Structure formats: structure tokens, C-alpha cells
Amino acid sequence: FFFRGVQKYLRTMSLKSRVGHWLAVRTARREARKAAAGAAHQQRVFEQLVVRGASTHFGRDHGLRAGMTHAEYCAAVPVRDYEQLKPWVDRAVAGESDILWPGDPLYFCKTSGTTSGAKYIPITRDSMPNHLNSARNALLHFIANSGRAQFLDGKMIFLQGSPELQQTAGGTPMGRLSGIVAHHVPAYLQANRLPSFEANCIEPWEAKIDAIVEETKGEDMRLISGIPSWVQNYFERLLEVTGAANVKEVFPNLELFVYGGVAFEPYRERFRKLIGGDVPTVELFPASEGFFAYQDELPSKGLRLNVDEGIFFEFIPASEYFDENPTRLTLTEVEVGVQYALIVTSNAGLWAYDVGDTIKFTSVDPYRLVVTGRIKHFTSAFGEHVIAEEVEGALQDALAAHGGAVAEFHVAPEVNPSEGLPYHEWFVEFTEMPRDPEAFATTVNAGVVERNPYYKDLITGGILRSAELTQVKRGTFNGAMASLGKLGGQNKPPRLANGREFAAALEKSNNA
């Protein structure tokens, strides 16, 4: 009876779906074997990296050599952020060879947000497969776990940056990460992939969304992927143009939403209403510096770390991050539930590179993690060091207790109020108002008190007053991002800040 049921199910699938299902099962088994030997794979990756790096200018500057131990590596190569690695990157951008990795980079991924302007993250021939294989493996795990491969027979949309590439001064192609990856999408997916190259190249975000809506509204969309805030923007515009009550009316076969970049929970209720119900989701952990992890289980138990993809991981306990000589742990030394700053050494030519993200392991057999925020995105004007995981959890408490749906939010300190004690100000753009906004704000504050003992001490000690909630009109966050030149693409509004630069942009946008 079981095998007859399997045969009947397979007959409902196209050849492409059946091949996808077969490949998914094989891939899931292979990746499970890798995950079971994660520490051994990491040691092998480390050994390969220092051998290859020894012949580079960076390697000679730092004494990289075969047989180097991790302790020796830590002594020779300090943890650096982009600004500190920039002298070597600048030489590679100018066209010098063998600077950070043997040969020349295949691309430079251009991102924004540093004190000196744009960042140029190298992508090499050795590192490119990591970006491609990880996204593929995430989809194949979904197929293997769910038995659903029919999305391969329909259209797929990837909201991304422009695929148009420029050139560095040294003649290397340069662009946004998602635009670069778009040039390497496998041929078997290209026929079903939207939007068109022309639509993806439109730069003003609002015009790009309009063009994508026009291209997709009559198609059989089955998979949609992108940063939640921009997919939400697309869904809202789609419903405006079509007049449909929900996305399922426009795309009845929508089967999967793939996302990364930010925590999805604050968006979940809004997506449920926009879509007209739940659809399965797959979470990814990609970055310009590498594709670090992806969801491999349904339901998610955390994101499986890519232990064998040319990236060696180190972990600094978040409590030591600002110390002069913080501890640098390898995979064998991490513990479940501890906050770590993520450090990577990779075959892209990044050496003990501070990614800026914080993670927490949910499992060490296999190694799975959740992304908890940005190590430098916090609110700590008074020593409280409130992080993204804490404010996102507090927001979920308030939504569960009082209803409502949130498009975006941002938390900033108000150090010098016109009257009364200082406080945390929450800027919230609601798509649906909670039943009791005042009670909502009270629950948000209580949620942070519960999660952060330093904040609790400041509240109970009369140093801070309870958080205040500032409701902003629809479109305020988009307006603020546009004013900073960061609307759309891979850019994400910051959830937390230690000052009021983004808060000022929000106030200006809200008052416009």
C-alpha cells in the first residue's frame, strides 16, 4: 500500500520535479554525513586555508605556513573588521595579484555602511561555489523534508539588487552580491526565473517594484525569495495593482517563501494576512563575506552551519567582544545558548574577519545556530547593551498579547529629553494597530526588562523611565531609507542604534 501511494504521488510530478526530488534526497544524506563530522571538516578547511594563504602578500606579512596550529594563527593574525583589512583590499581592488588569496578575485561585492564609504568584499573562483551551493542545498533539503518539489514547475522570483556589473580600477567586475549571484543561476532554473534582467536593472526601488509587479501578476508564481521587508513591499504593491484580497488569490500555487537577512518573526503575522494564510518558509544566512548557514529541517531547529564550504569559523563570546584580547573559540569549544560574535577566515581571502553578526547555537550535534543580531547594532547609551534578540522577543510578546501587525521598527535612546528621565524610544510602523497601544508599549518595556538585567536595573533604579512608543505613518521607514540612499536591494533598516542618526531620518520622513 505504501509503495503504491509513493508511485501515485510520483506520477503527479513532472520529470523536473521527480529529478529534483531524487537529487534532494541524495543531497540531504550527503550533507547529513558532513554535519556529523563538522569539527573534522573545520580542521581540514583551516589547514587548507593557511597552506593556500602562505603564498599571498597577506600570508607572508603574517607568517602563514603549513602545519600552523589555531593558537599560532591567533597569535599571528588578529581579528579585523573591514576598516582594518582595507589596506590589503585596496591593493587587490587596484589590480595587484596574490594579495589576500592566490591570483585575482573573480568579483568584488560592493556593499555600503562603513565609516569610509563602500566596502569591497572579494569573491574568488574558490569561494563562488559556496554562495551557489548553499542556496541550492537549502531548497533541496526543503524538498527532501517536505516531499514537495512542484515549485520547480512554476515561476520563481528573487527580489535582489541589480545584476548590472561595473569594474574596479583594476578591471575586476564589481556589483551587489545578489546581482553577482544572478549571473550564476543554473540553466535549469533560468527559464522559470523572474523578474527579467531589464526589470532587475531598474535602480529606483519604487519603479523597480512596479515593473516586477507588472511582470509577475499574471504568472504562476510558486517560490518567492528576498529580504522580508522588501518582499512585504512587493506583496502590498501587488495587491494594490490587482485589487486582490490576498496574494493567494493572485498566486494560488505559491508554495514557498525563502528569506534571510533579518529575523522573520516580527513580519510573520503581516505576511500571514498579506498571503491569505501560511506558506512554508526556508531561512538562509547569506552575507557578502560568505554563505554561512541554512535551514535544513521542517520545522526549523536552527540553521545548519556550512562546515565544509571553504570557511573556517571562530567565535568570540559576546561578553568579551570589546575586550582587548577576547577569547577566540573553534567549533569544538562552543556551547549551546551562548551569544557569540562570528569571525571567519575563508577562501575569498578574508582572514580572521569580523562579520559583525551575533549568533547562538541551538545544537552542537549537528552544529545549528540562530542569528541574534549585529554585534555593533545595540542600544547601550546607559550601559544596558540591549541587543536585537531581546527587542524582537519583547515585540513578539506585545503582538501576542495585544494584536496588531508591524511593518518595521527601530529602537534608539533619548538621552536628553525635554523633560523627565531618559528613555528608549521605539519607532513603530504598524500595518494593523494593536487593540490597546498604551498596553502594547507597557508589554514591550516589560519584555526587555525580563530579558536584559542591566536594563531592568536602570528602570528599577530610576535611571531610565519606561520605553516610549512613537507610531509613525505608513511609508516612513522606506522614506528614511531612501533619504540615506539605502532603499531596496540588500539594505535593511537597523533595528537598534546607539545614537539617533536613523531616528532623525525617521522623524524627518514621518513629518514630510
Short mmCIF file of C-alpha atoms in Angstrom, two decimals:
data_model
loop_
_atom_site.label_atom_id
_atom_site.label_comp_id
_atom_site.label_asym_id
_atom_site.label_seq_id
_atom_site.Cartn_x
_atom_site.Cartn_y
_atom_site.Cartn_z
CA PHE A 1 0.00 0.00 0.00
CA PHE A 2 2.83 2.41 0.92
CA PHE A 3 4.71 1.85 -2.36
CA ARG A 4 1.52 2.23 -4.40
CA GLY A 5 0.99 5.56 -2.65
CA VAL A 6 4.54 6.67 -3.48
CA GLN A 7 4.11 5.62 -7.11
CA LYS A 8 0.81 7.53 -7.36
CA TYR A 9 2.47 10.62 -5.84
CA LEU A 10 5.41 10.43 -8.24
CA ARG A 11 3.06 10.18 -11.23
CA THR A 12 1.65 13.60 -10.26
CA MET A 13 5.11 15.15 -10.55
CA SER A 14 6.78 16.40 -13.69
CA LEU A 15 10.11 14.97 -14.79
CA LYS A 16 11.84 18.07 -13.42
CA SER A 17 10.11 17.61 -10.05
CA ARG A 18 11.00 13.91 -9.91
CA VAL A 19 14.65 14.61 -10.71
CA GLY A 20 14.63 17.38 -8.11
CA HIS A 21 13.17 15.01 -5.52
CA TRP A 22 15.79 12.35 -6.24
CA LEU A 23 18.62 14.88 -6.09
CA ALA A 24 17.21 16.36 -2.87
CA VAL A 25 17.25 13.04 -1.05
CA ARG A 26 20.82 12.32 -2.15
CA THR A 27 21.99 15.81 -1.16
CA ALA A 28 20.30 15.68 2.25
CA ARG A 29 22.03 12.37 3.03
CA ARG A 30 25.42 13.69 1.91
CA GLU A 31 25.10 16.91 3.91
CA ALA A 32 23.99 14.98 7.00
CA ARG A 33 27.21 12.96 6.84
CA LYS A 34 29.21 16.20 6.58
CA ALA A 35 27.38 17.74 9.52
CA ALA A 36 28.08 14.70 11.68
CA ALA A 37 31.82 15.28 11.20
CA GLY A 38 31.68 19.07 11.45
CA ALA A 39 34.73 19.58 13.66
CA ALA A 40 36.92 17.35 11.47
CA HIS A 41 35.82 19.23 8.34
CA GLN A 42 36.62 22.55 10.01
CA GLN A 43 40.13 21.41 10.89
CA ARG A 44 40.72 20.30 7.31
CA VAL A 45 39.39 23.63 5.97
CA PHE A 46 41.69 25.53 8.33
CA GLU A 47 44.73 23.55 7.20
CA GLN A 48 43.91 24.12 3.53
CA LEU A 49 43.39 27.85 4.02
CA VAL A 50 46.71 28.54 5.74
CA VAL A 51 48.59 26.49 3.11
CA ARG A 52 46.98 28.42 0.24
CA GLY A 53 47.32 31.73 2.04
CA ALA A 54 51.01 31.30 2.75
CA SER A 55 51.93 32.33 -0.80
CA THR A 56 49.99 35.61 -0.70
CA HIS A 57 51.22 39.04 0.35
CA PHE A 58 48.96 38.87 3.41
CA GLY A 59 50.27 35.39 4.22
CA ARG A 60 53.91 36.49 4.04
CA ASP A 61 53.13 39.57 6.14
CA HIS A 62 51.67 37.33 8.86
CA GLY A 63 53.83 34.22 8.63
CA LEU A 64 51.14 31.81 7.46
CA ARG A 65 52.53 28.33 6.89
CA ALA A 66 51.60 24.68 6.58
CA GLY A 67 51.18 22.93 9.92
CA MET A 68 50.21 26.10 11.76
CA THR A 69 48.06 25.50 14.85
CA HIS A 70 45.00 27.54 15.70
CA ALA A 71 46.81 29.07 18.68
CA GLU A 72 49.67 30.13 16.39
CA TYR A 73 47.18 31.54 13.92
CA CYS A 74 45.50 33.60 16.64
CA ALA A 75 48.89 34.99 17.68
CA ALA A 76 49.84 35.86 14.09
CA VAL A 77 46.53 37.12 12.70
CA PRO A 78 44.45 39.47 14.84
CA VAL A 79 40.71 39.81 14.39
CA ARG A 80 40.00 42.64 11.97
CA ASP A 81 36.91 44.39 10.66
CA TYR A 82 36.75 45.82 7.15
CA GLU A 83 38.44 49.09 8.05
CA GLN A 84 41.45 47.23 9.44
CA LEU A 85 41.67 44.85 6.45
CA LYS A 86 41.17 47.69 3.98
CA PRO A 87 44.87 48.34 3.15
CA TRP A 88 45.14 44.84 1.61
CA VAL A 89 41.69 45.05 -0.01
CA ASP A 90 42.60 48.38 -1.63
CA ARG A 91 45.65 46.80 -3.25
CA ALA A 92 43.53 43.98 -4.68
CA VAL A 93 40.91 46.45 -5.90
CA ALA A 94 43.67 48.40 -7.66
CA GLY A 95 44.60 45.26 -9.60
CA GLU A 96 47.51 43.73 -7.69
CA SER A 97 47.54 39.92 -7.71
CA ASP A 98 48.09 37.45 -4.87
CA ILE A 99 47.23 39.97 -2.16
CA LEU A 100 44.68 38.16 0.03
CA TRP A 101 44.23 34.95 -1.98
CA PRO A 102 46.28 33.41 -4.81
CA GLY A 103 45.55 35.04 -8.16
CA ASP A 104 42.94 37.72 -8.75
CA PRO A 105 39.41 37.93 -7.32
CA LEU A 106 36.64 36.84 -9.66
CA TYR A 107 34.42 39.71 -8.43
CA PHE A 108 34.23 42.35 -5.77
CA CYS A 109 30.97 42.58 -3.91
CA LYS A 110 30.21 46.22 -3.23
CA THR A 111 28.30 46.99 -0.06
CA SER A 112 27.73 50.13 1.95
CA GLY A 113 27.72 51.18 5.56
CA THR A 114 31.30 51.64 6.75
CA THR A 115 32.90 54.78 8.08
CA SER A 116 34.97 55.16 4.93
CA GLY A 117 32.12 54.56 2.49
CA ALA A 118 31.67 51.48 0.33
CA LYS A 119 33.11 48.08 1.19
CA TYR A 120 34.62 45.84 -1.48
CA ILE A 121 34.46 42.19 -0.43
CA PRO A 122 36.38 39.80 -2.70
CA ILE A 123 34.75 36.74 -4.25
CA THR A 124 37.21 34.26 -5.73
CA ARG A 125 36.91 31.25 -8.00
CA ASP A 126 37.32 29.12 -4.90
CA SER A 127 34.68 30.95 -2.85
CA MET A 128 31.99 31.35 -5.53
CA PRO A 129 30.66 27.78 -5.17
CA ASN A 130 29.87 28.45 -1.50
CA HIS A 131 27.33 31.14 -2.46
CA LEU A 132 25.70 28.89 -5.06
CA ASN A 133 25.78 25.51 -3.32
CA SER A 134 24.29 26.75 -0.07
CA ALA A 135 21.15 28.23 -1.63
CA ARG A 136 20.74 25.09 -3.72
CA ASN A 137 21.18 22.82 -0.71
CA ALA A 138 18.60 24.75 1.30
CA LEU A 139 15.99 24.20 -1.42
CA LEU A 140 16.95 20.54 -1.80
CA HIS A 141 16.58 20.00 1.94
CA PHE A 142 13.12 21.54 1.77
CA ILE A 143 12.18 19.09 -1.00
CA ALA A 144 13.67 16.13 0.90
CA ASN A 145 11.90 17.08 4.14
CA SER A 146 8.53 18.02 2.70
CA GLY A 147 8.34 15.81 -0.39
CA ARG A 148 7.22 18.91 -2.30
CA ALA A 149 9.07 19.76 -5.49
CA GLN A 150 6.24 21.19 -7.58
CA PHE A 151 7.62 24.72 -7.22
CA LEU A 152 10.23 23.66 -9.80
CA ASP A 153 7.43 23.52 -12.38
CA GLY A 154 6.27 27.07 -11.80
CA LYS A 155 7.80 30.53 -11.74
CA MET A 156 10.21 31.78 -9.09
CA ILE A 157 11.01 35.33 -8.12
CA PHE A 158 14.17 36.54 -6.39
CA LEU A 159 13.97 40.15 -5.19
CA GLN A 160 17.56 41.31 -5.42
CA GLY A 161 20.00 44.03 -6.35
CA SER A 162 20.78 44.99 -9.90
CA PRO A 163 22.69 42.34 -11.90
CA GLU A 164 24.48 45.07 -13.85
CA LEU A 165 28.18 44.96 -13.05
CA GLN A 166 30.75 47.72 -13.07
CA GLN A 167 34.53 47.40 -12.91
CA THR A 168 37.03 48.32 -10.26
CA ALA A 169 40.06 50.46 -11.08
CA GLY A 170 41.95 47.21 -11.53
CA GLY A 171 39.44 45.84 -14.05
CA THR A 172 37.63 43.31 -11.83
CA PRO A 173 33.82 43.03 -12.22
CA MET A 174 32.02 44.59 -9.27
CA GLY A 175 28.41 44.67 -8.09
CA ARG A 176 25.91 43.77 -5.39
CA LEU A 177 26.11 40.20 -4.10
CA SER A 178 22.63 39.20 -5.27
CA GLY A 179 23.34 40.76 -8.67
CA ILE A 180 26.59 38.82 -8.98
CA VAL A 181 24.94 35.54 -7.99
CA ALA A 182 22.20 36.18 -10.58
CA HIS A 183 24.82 35.60 -13.30
CA HIS A 184 25.41 32.08 -11.98
CA VAL A 185 21.85 30.78 -11.60
CA PRO A 186 21.80 27.26 -13.12
CA ALA A 187 20.34 26.99 -16.61
CA TYR A 188 17.58 24.62 -15.46
CA LEU A 189 16.20 27.41 -13.25
CA GLN A 190 16.67 30.33 -15.65
CA ALA A 191 13.58 29.57 -17.75
CA ASN A 192 11.33 29.81 -14.70
CA ARG A 193 13.06 32.72 -13.06
CA LEU A 194 11.61 36.22 -12.70
CA PRO A 195 11.91 39.18 -12.85
CA SER A 196 13.60 39.84 -16.18
CA PHE A 197 17.14 41.14 -16.40
CA GLU A 198 15.76 44.51 -17.55
CA ALA A 199 13.41 44.85 -14.57
CA ASN A 200 16.15 43.84 -12.15
CA CYS A 201 18.38 46.60 -13.51
CA ILE A 202 15.92 49.38 -12.63
CA GLU A 203 17.55 51.37 -9.84
CA PRO A 204 14.82 53.48 -8.18
CA TRP A 205 13.28 50.91 -5.83
CA GLU A 206 9.69 52.08 -6.26
CA ALA A 207 9.94 51.91 -10.08
CA LYS A 208 11.60 48.51 -9.86
CA ILE A 209 8.80 47.12 -7.67
CA ASP A 210 6.18 48.44 -10.10
CA ALA A 211 7.95 46.76 -13.02
CA ILE A 212 8.25 43.47 -11.12
CA VAL A 213 4.57 43.55 -10.22
CA GLU A 214 3.64 44.04 -13.87
CA GLU A 215 5.87 41.15 -14.95
CA THR A 216 4.67 38.72 -12.29
CA LYS A 217 1.00 39.44 -11.61
CA GLY A 218 -0.23 37.06 -14.33
CA GLU A 219 2.35 34.32 -13.76
CA ASP A 220 2.21 31.03 -11.89
CA MET A 221 4.49 32.14 -9.04
CA ARG A 222 5.41 29.29 -6.70
CA LEU A 223 8.59 30.40 -4.93
CA ILE A 224 9.33 33.92 -3.72
CA SER A 225 12.64 34.89 -2.13
CA GLY A 226 14.08 38.04 -0.63
CA ILE A 227 14.60 40.15 2.48
CA PRO A 228 11.23 40.20 4.32
CA SER A 229 10.81 43.97 4.36
CA TRP A 230 11.21 44.24 0.58
CA VAL A 231 9.04 41.19 -0.15
CA GLN A 232 6.38 42.75 2.06
CA ASN A 233 6.67 45.91 -0.02
CA TYR A 234 6.24 43.82 -3.20
CA PHE A 235 3.20 42.00 -1.82
CA GLU A 236 1.50 45.23 -0.77
CA ARG A 237 2.05 46.79 -4.19
CA LEU A 238 0.86 43.60 -5.90
CA LEU A 239 -2.44 43.74 -4.02
CA GLU A 240 -2.85 47.44 -4.78
CA VAL A 241 -2.40 46.85 -8.51
CA THR A 242 -4.50 43.67 -8.79
CA GLY A 243 -7.21 44.56 -6.28
CA ALA A 244 -6.95 41.05 -4.86
CA ALA A 245 -7.73 40.38 -1.21
CA ASN A 246 -4.53 38.43 -0.67
CA VAL A 247 -1.52 37.03 -2.50
CA LYS A 248 -3.01 33.54 -2.70
CA GLU A 249 -5.74 34.94 -4.96
CA VAL A 250 -3.04 36.15 -7.36
CA PHE A 251 -0.69 33.17 -6.95
CA PRO A 252 -2.83 30.18 -5.88
CA ASN A 253 0.11 27.77 -6.25
CA LEU A 254 2.52 29.76 -4.06
CA GLU A 255 4.42 27.04 -2.23
CA LEU A 256 7.50 28.50 -0.57
CA PHE A 257 8.95 31.73 0.83
CA VAL A 258 12.74 31.87 1.17
CA TYR A 259 14.26 34.66 3.23
CA GLY A 260 17.37 35.86 5.01
CA GLY A 261 18.97 39.00 6.33
CA VAL A 262 16.69 39.69 9.29
CA ALA A 263 14.55 37.80 11.79
CA PHE A 264 11.22 36.89 10.26
CA GLU A 265 9.09 36.70 13.42
CA PRO A 266 8.24 40.43 13.56
CA TYR A 267 6.89 40.12 9.99
CA ARG A 268 5.11 36.76 10.32
CA GLU A 269 1.63 38.00 11.20
CA ARG A 270 1.68 40.65 8.48
CA PHE A 271 2.80 38.08 5.91
CA ARG A 272 0.06 35.69 7.00
CA LYS A 273 -2.55 38.35 6.29
CA LEU A 274 -0.97 39.51 3.04
CA ILE A 275 -0.64 35.98 1.71
CA GLY A 276 -4.01 34.80 3.00
CA GLY A 277 -2.59 32.05 5.20
CA ASP A 278 0.68 30.35 5.97
CA VAL A 279 3.19 29.06 3.43
CA PRO A 280 6.32 27.08 4.31
CA THR A 281 9.43 29.18 4.85
CA VAL A 282 13.14 28.45 4.47
CA GLU A 283 15.66 30.69 6.23
CA LEU A 284 19.13 31.42 4.87
CA PHE A 285 22.20 33.08 6.40
CA PRO A 286 23.99 34.65 3.43
CA ALA A 287 26.37 37.59 3.51
CA SER A 288 28.83 39.23 1.17
CA GLU A 289 31.58 37.52 3.14
CA GLY A 290 30.13 34.05 2.59
CA PHE A 291 27.04 31.87 2.83
CA PHE A 292 27.32 30.69 6.41
CA ALA A 293 24.28 28.54 7.17
CA TYR A 294 20.83 27.48 6.00
CA GLN A 295 17.69 25.83 7.32
CA ASP A 296 17.78 22.07 6.87
CA GLU A 297 14.77 20.91 8.92
CA LEU A 298 11.00 21.37 8.90
CA PRO A 299 10.10 22.90 11.27
CA SER A 300 13.34 24.78 11.75
CA LYS A 301 15.60 23.76 14.61
CA GLY A 302 18.18 26.37 13.68
CA LEU A 303 20.40 26.87 10.65
CA ARG A 304 22.96 24.21 9.74
CA LEU A 305 26.48 25.65 9.70
CA ASN A 306 28.41 25.22 6.45
CA VAL A 307 31.34 23.30 7.90
CA ASP A 308 32.87 22.19 4.57
CA GLU A 309 32.50 25.16 2.21
CA GLY A 310 35.88 26.89 2.39
CA ILE A 311 35.09 28.92 5.52
CA PHE A 312 36.79 28.44 8.90
CA PHE A 313 34.70 29.79 11.76
CA GLU A 314 35.79 31.29 15.05
CA PHE A 315 33.53 32.51 17.83
CA ILE A 316 34.14 35.29 20.35
CA PRO A 317 31.85 35.26 23.41
CA ALA A 318 29.79 38.43 23.10
CA SER A 319 30.61 39.28 26.71
CA GLU A 320 34.30 39.54 25.71
CA TYR A 321 33.85 41.23 22.34
CA PHE A 322 35.03 44.67 23.46
CA ASP A 323 37.95 43.28 25.47
CA GLU A 324 41.48 43.93 24.23
CA ASN A 325 42.27 40.22 23.80
CA PRO A 326 38.99 38.29 23.57
CA THR A 327 38.89 34.51 23.51
CA ARG A 328 38.68 33.01 20.00
CA LEU A 329 36.90 29.65 20.12
CA THR A 330 36.75 26.97 17.45
CA LEU A 331 33.72 24.85 16.72
CA THR A 332 34.76 22.17 19.23
CA GLU A 333 34.61 24.72 22.06
CA VAL A 334 31.22 26.39 21.57
CA GLU A 335 28.22 25.85 23.85
CA VAL A 336 24.50 25.89 23.21
CA GLY A 337 22.71 29.09 24.22
CA VAL A 338 25.76 31.40 24.45
CA GLN A 339 25.92 34.61 22.40
CA TYR A 340 28.95 34.70 20.09
CA ALA A 341 30.37 37.20 17.62
CA LEU A 342 31.10 35.45 14.33
CA ILE A 343 34.64 35.56 12.89
CA VAL A 344 35.50 33.99 9.51
CA THR A 345 38.60 33.01 7.58
CA SER A 346 37.79 32.00 4.03
CA ASN A 347 38.96 31.14 0.55
CA ALA A 348 37.68 34.55 -0.54
CA GLY A 349 40.79 35.97 1.13
CA LEU A 350 39.26 37.07 4.43
CA TRP A 351 41.48 36.40 7.43
CA ALA A 352 40.03 36.42 10.98
CA TYR A 353 37.39 38.77 9.63
CA ASP A 354 34.79 40.22 11.97
CA VAL A 355 31.48 39.76 10.15
CA GLY A 356 29.59 41.83 12.70
CA ASP A 357 26.84 39.28 13.38
CA THR A 358 25.98 37.60 16.65
CA ILE A 359 24.79 34.00 16.73
CA LYS A 360 23.69 31.44 19.28
CA PHE A 361 23.94 27.67 18.85
CA THR A 362 20.78 25.63 19.21
CA SER A 363 22.63 22.34 18.72
CA VAL A 364 26.22 21.09 18.52
CA ASP A 365 25.35 17.68 17.03
CA PRO A 366 24.95 18.74 14.30
CA TYR A 367 26.04 22.37 14.55
CA ARG A 368 22.95 24.55 14.16
CA LEU A 369 22.55 28.20 15.08
CA VAL A 370 20.24 31.17 15.07
CA VAL A 371 21.26 34.71 14.13
CA THR A 372 20.60 37.01 17.07
CA GLY A 373 21.63 40.41 15.72
CA ARG A 374 24.54 42.67 14.89
CA ILE A 375 27.29 43.00 17.48
CA LYS A 376 27.55 46.75 16.85
CA HIS A 377 23.81 47.29 16.46
CA PHE A 378 22.66 47.72 20.03
CA THR A 379 21.24 50.31 22.36
CA SER A 380 23.62 50.97 25.22
CA ALA A 381 23.70 54.70 25.84
CA PHE A 382 23.36 53.90 29.56
CA GLY A 383 25.38 50.66 29.76
CA GLU A 384 22.43 48.33 29.17
CA HIS A 385 23.63 46.78 25.87
CA VAL A 386 20.18 45.75 24.63
CA ILE A 387 20.51 43.52 21.56
CA ALA A 388 18.24 42.60 18.65
CA GLU A 389 17.14 39.24 20.04
CA GLU A 390 15.84 40.98 23.16
CA VAL A 391 13.82 43.69 21.42
CA GLU A 392 12.45 41.26 18.83
CA GLY A 393 11.31 38.95 21.62
CA ALA A 394 9.71 41.83 23.52
CA LEU A 395 7.88 42.90 20.37
CA GLN A 396 6.56 39.37 19.88
CA ASP A 397 5.27 39.41 23.46
CA ALA A 398 3.34 42.59 22.77
CA LEU A 399 1.91 41.39 19.46
CA ALA A 400 0.76 38.13 21.07
CA ALA A 401 -0.87 39.96 23.98
CA HIS A 402 -2.46 42.91 22.19
CA GLY A 403 -2.71 42.03 18.50
CA GLY A 404 -1.55 44.23 15.67
CA ALA A 405 0.98 43.80 12.89
CA VAL A 406 4.26 45.64 12.35
CA ALA A 407 5.92 46.64 9.09
CA GLU A 408 9.17 47.87 10.69
CA PHE A 409 10.54 49.15 13.98
CA HIS A 410 13.64 50.85 15.34
CA VAL A 411 14.85 51.43 18.91
CA ALA A 412 17.03 54.42 19.80
CA PRO A 413 17.98 56.08 23.10
CA GLU A 414 16.67 59.50 24.02
CA VAL A 415 19.49 60.74 26.24
CA ASN A 416 18.41 64.38 26.65
CA PRO A 417 14.61 64.56 26.72
CA SER A 418 12.97 67.96 27.12
CA GLU A 419 11.61 66.77 30.45
CA GLY A 420 11.81 63.76 32.71
CA LEU A 421 14.21 60.84 32.72
CA PRO A 422 15.94 59.45 29.61
CA TYR A 423 14.28 56.51 27.87
CA HIS A 424 14.34 54.13 24.93
CA GLU A 425 12.20 55.33 22.04
CA TRP A 426 10.56 52.70 19.84
CA PHE A 427 9.62 53.91 16.36
CA VAL A 428 6.98 51.51 15.07
CA GLU A 429 5.29 51.44 11.68
CA PHE A 430 2.10 49.44 12.17
CA THR A 431 0.18 47.82 9.35
CA GLU A 432 -2.53 46.95 11.86
CA MET A 433 -2.95 48.79 15.15
CA PRO A 434 -2.94 46.83 18.41
CA ARG A 435 -6.12 46.83 20.46
CA ASP A 436 -4.54 48.97 23.18
CA PRO A 437 -1.42 50.94 22.09
CA GLU A 438 -0.59 52.03 25.65
CA ALA A 439 -0.73 48.47 26.95
CA PHE A 440 1.32 47.42 23.92
CA ALA A 441 4.10 49.84 24.92
CA THR A 442 3.95 48.63 28.53
CA THR A 443 4.34 45.00 27.42
CA VAL A 444 7.24 45.89 25.12
CA ASN A 445 9.06 47.56 28.01
CA ALA A 446 8.34 44.64 30.35
CA GLY A 447 9.68 42.23 27.72
CA VAL A 448 13.04 44.00 27.58
CA VAL A 449 13.15 44.21 31.41
CA GLU A 450 12.60 40.46 31.57
CA ARG A 451 15.36 39.71 29.02
CA ASN A 452 18.05 42.21 29.98
CA PRO A 453 19.11 42.53 33.65
CA TYR A 454 21.06 45.74 33.04
CA TYR A 455 18.03 47.44 31.54
CA LYS A 456 15.96 46.15 34.46
CA ASP A 457 18.38 47.70 36.96
CA LEU A 458 18.24 51.04 35.13
CA ILE A 459 14.43 51.02 35.16
CA THR A 460 14.03 49.90 38.79
CA GLY A 461 16.86 52.19 39.90
CA GLY A 462 15.17 55.26 38.47
CA ILE A 463 17.91 55.95 35.91
CA LEU A 464 15.61 55.39 32.92
CA ARG A 465 11.87 55.67 32.54
CA SER A 466 9.84 53.09 30.65
CA ALA A 467 10.21 52.89 26.91
CA GLU A 468 8.03 55.19 24.82
CA LEU A 469 6.41 54.09 21.59
CA THR A 470 6.29 56.53 18.67
CA GLN A 471 3.88 55.42 15.98
CA VAL A 472 4.95 56.56 12.51
CA LYS A 473 2.81 56.67 9.38
CA ARG A 474 2.99 54.10 6.64
CA GLY A 475 5.97 54.55 4.35
CA THR A 476 8.10 56.28 6.97
CA PHE A 477 10.82 53.62 7.03
CA ASN A 478 11.02 53.49 3.24
CA GLY A 479 11.29 57.27 3.19
CA ALA A 480 14.08 57.25 5.77
CA MET A 481 16.00 54.55 3.91
CA ALA A 482 15.58 56.46 0.64
CA SER A 483 16.91 59.65 2.25
CA LEU A 484 20.04 57.72 3.23
CA GLY A 485 20.42 56.15 -0.23
CA LYS A 486 19.65 52.66 1.10
CA LEU A 487 16.19 51.84 -0.21
CA GLY A 488 15.76 48.32 -1.60
CA GLY A 489 18.26 45.68 -2.62
CA GLN A 490 20.13 44.07 0.25
CA ASN A 491 19.78 47.06 2.59
CA LYS A 492 17.92 46.57 5.86
CA PRO A 493 16.64 49.21 8.30
CA PRO A 494 18.60 48.91 11.58
CA ARG A 495 16.56 47.50 14.45
CA LEU A 496 18.76 49.15 17.07
CA ALA A 497 21.09 52.10 17.36
CA ASN A 498 23.32 53.62 19.99
CA GLY A 499 22.56 57.13 18.73
CA ARG A 500 19.79 58.96 16.91
CA GLU A 501 21.01 59.26 13.31
CA PHE A 502 18.41 56.85 11.93
CA ALA A 503 15.83 58.14 14.41
CA ALA A 504 16.32 61.63 12.96
CA ALA A 505 15.79 60.25 9.43
CA LEU A 506 12.58 58.59 10.62
CA GLU A 507 11.33 61.79 12.26
CA LYS A 508 12.02 63.76 9.08
CA SER A 509 10.30 61.16 6.90
CA ASN A 510 7.31 60.94 9.23
CA ASN A 511 6.86 64.70 9.18
CA ALA A 512 7.27 65.06 5.40
#
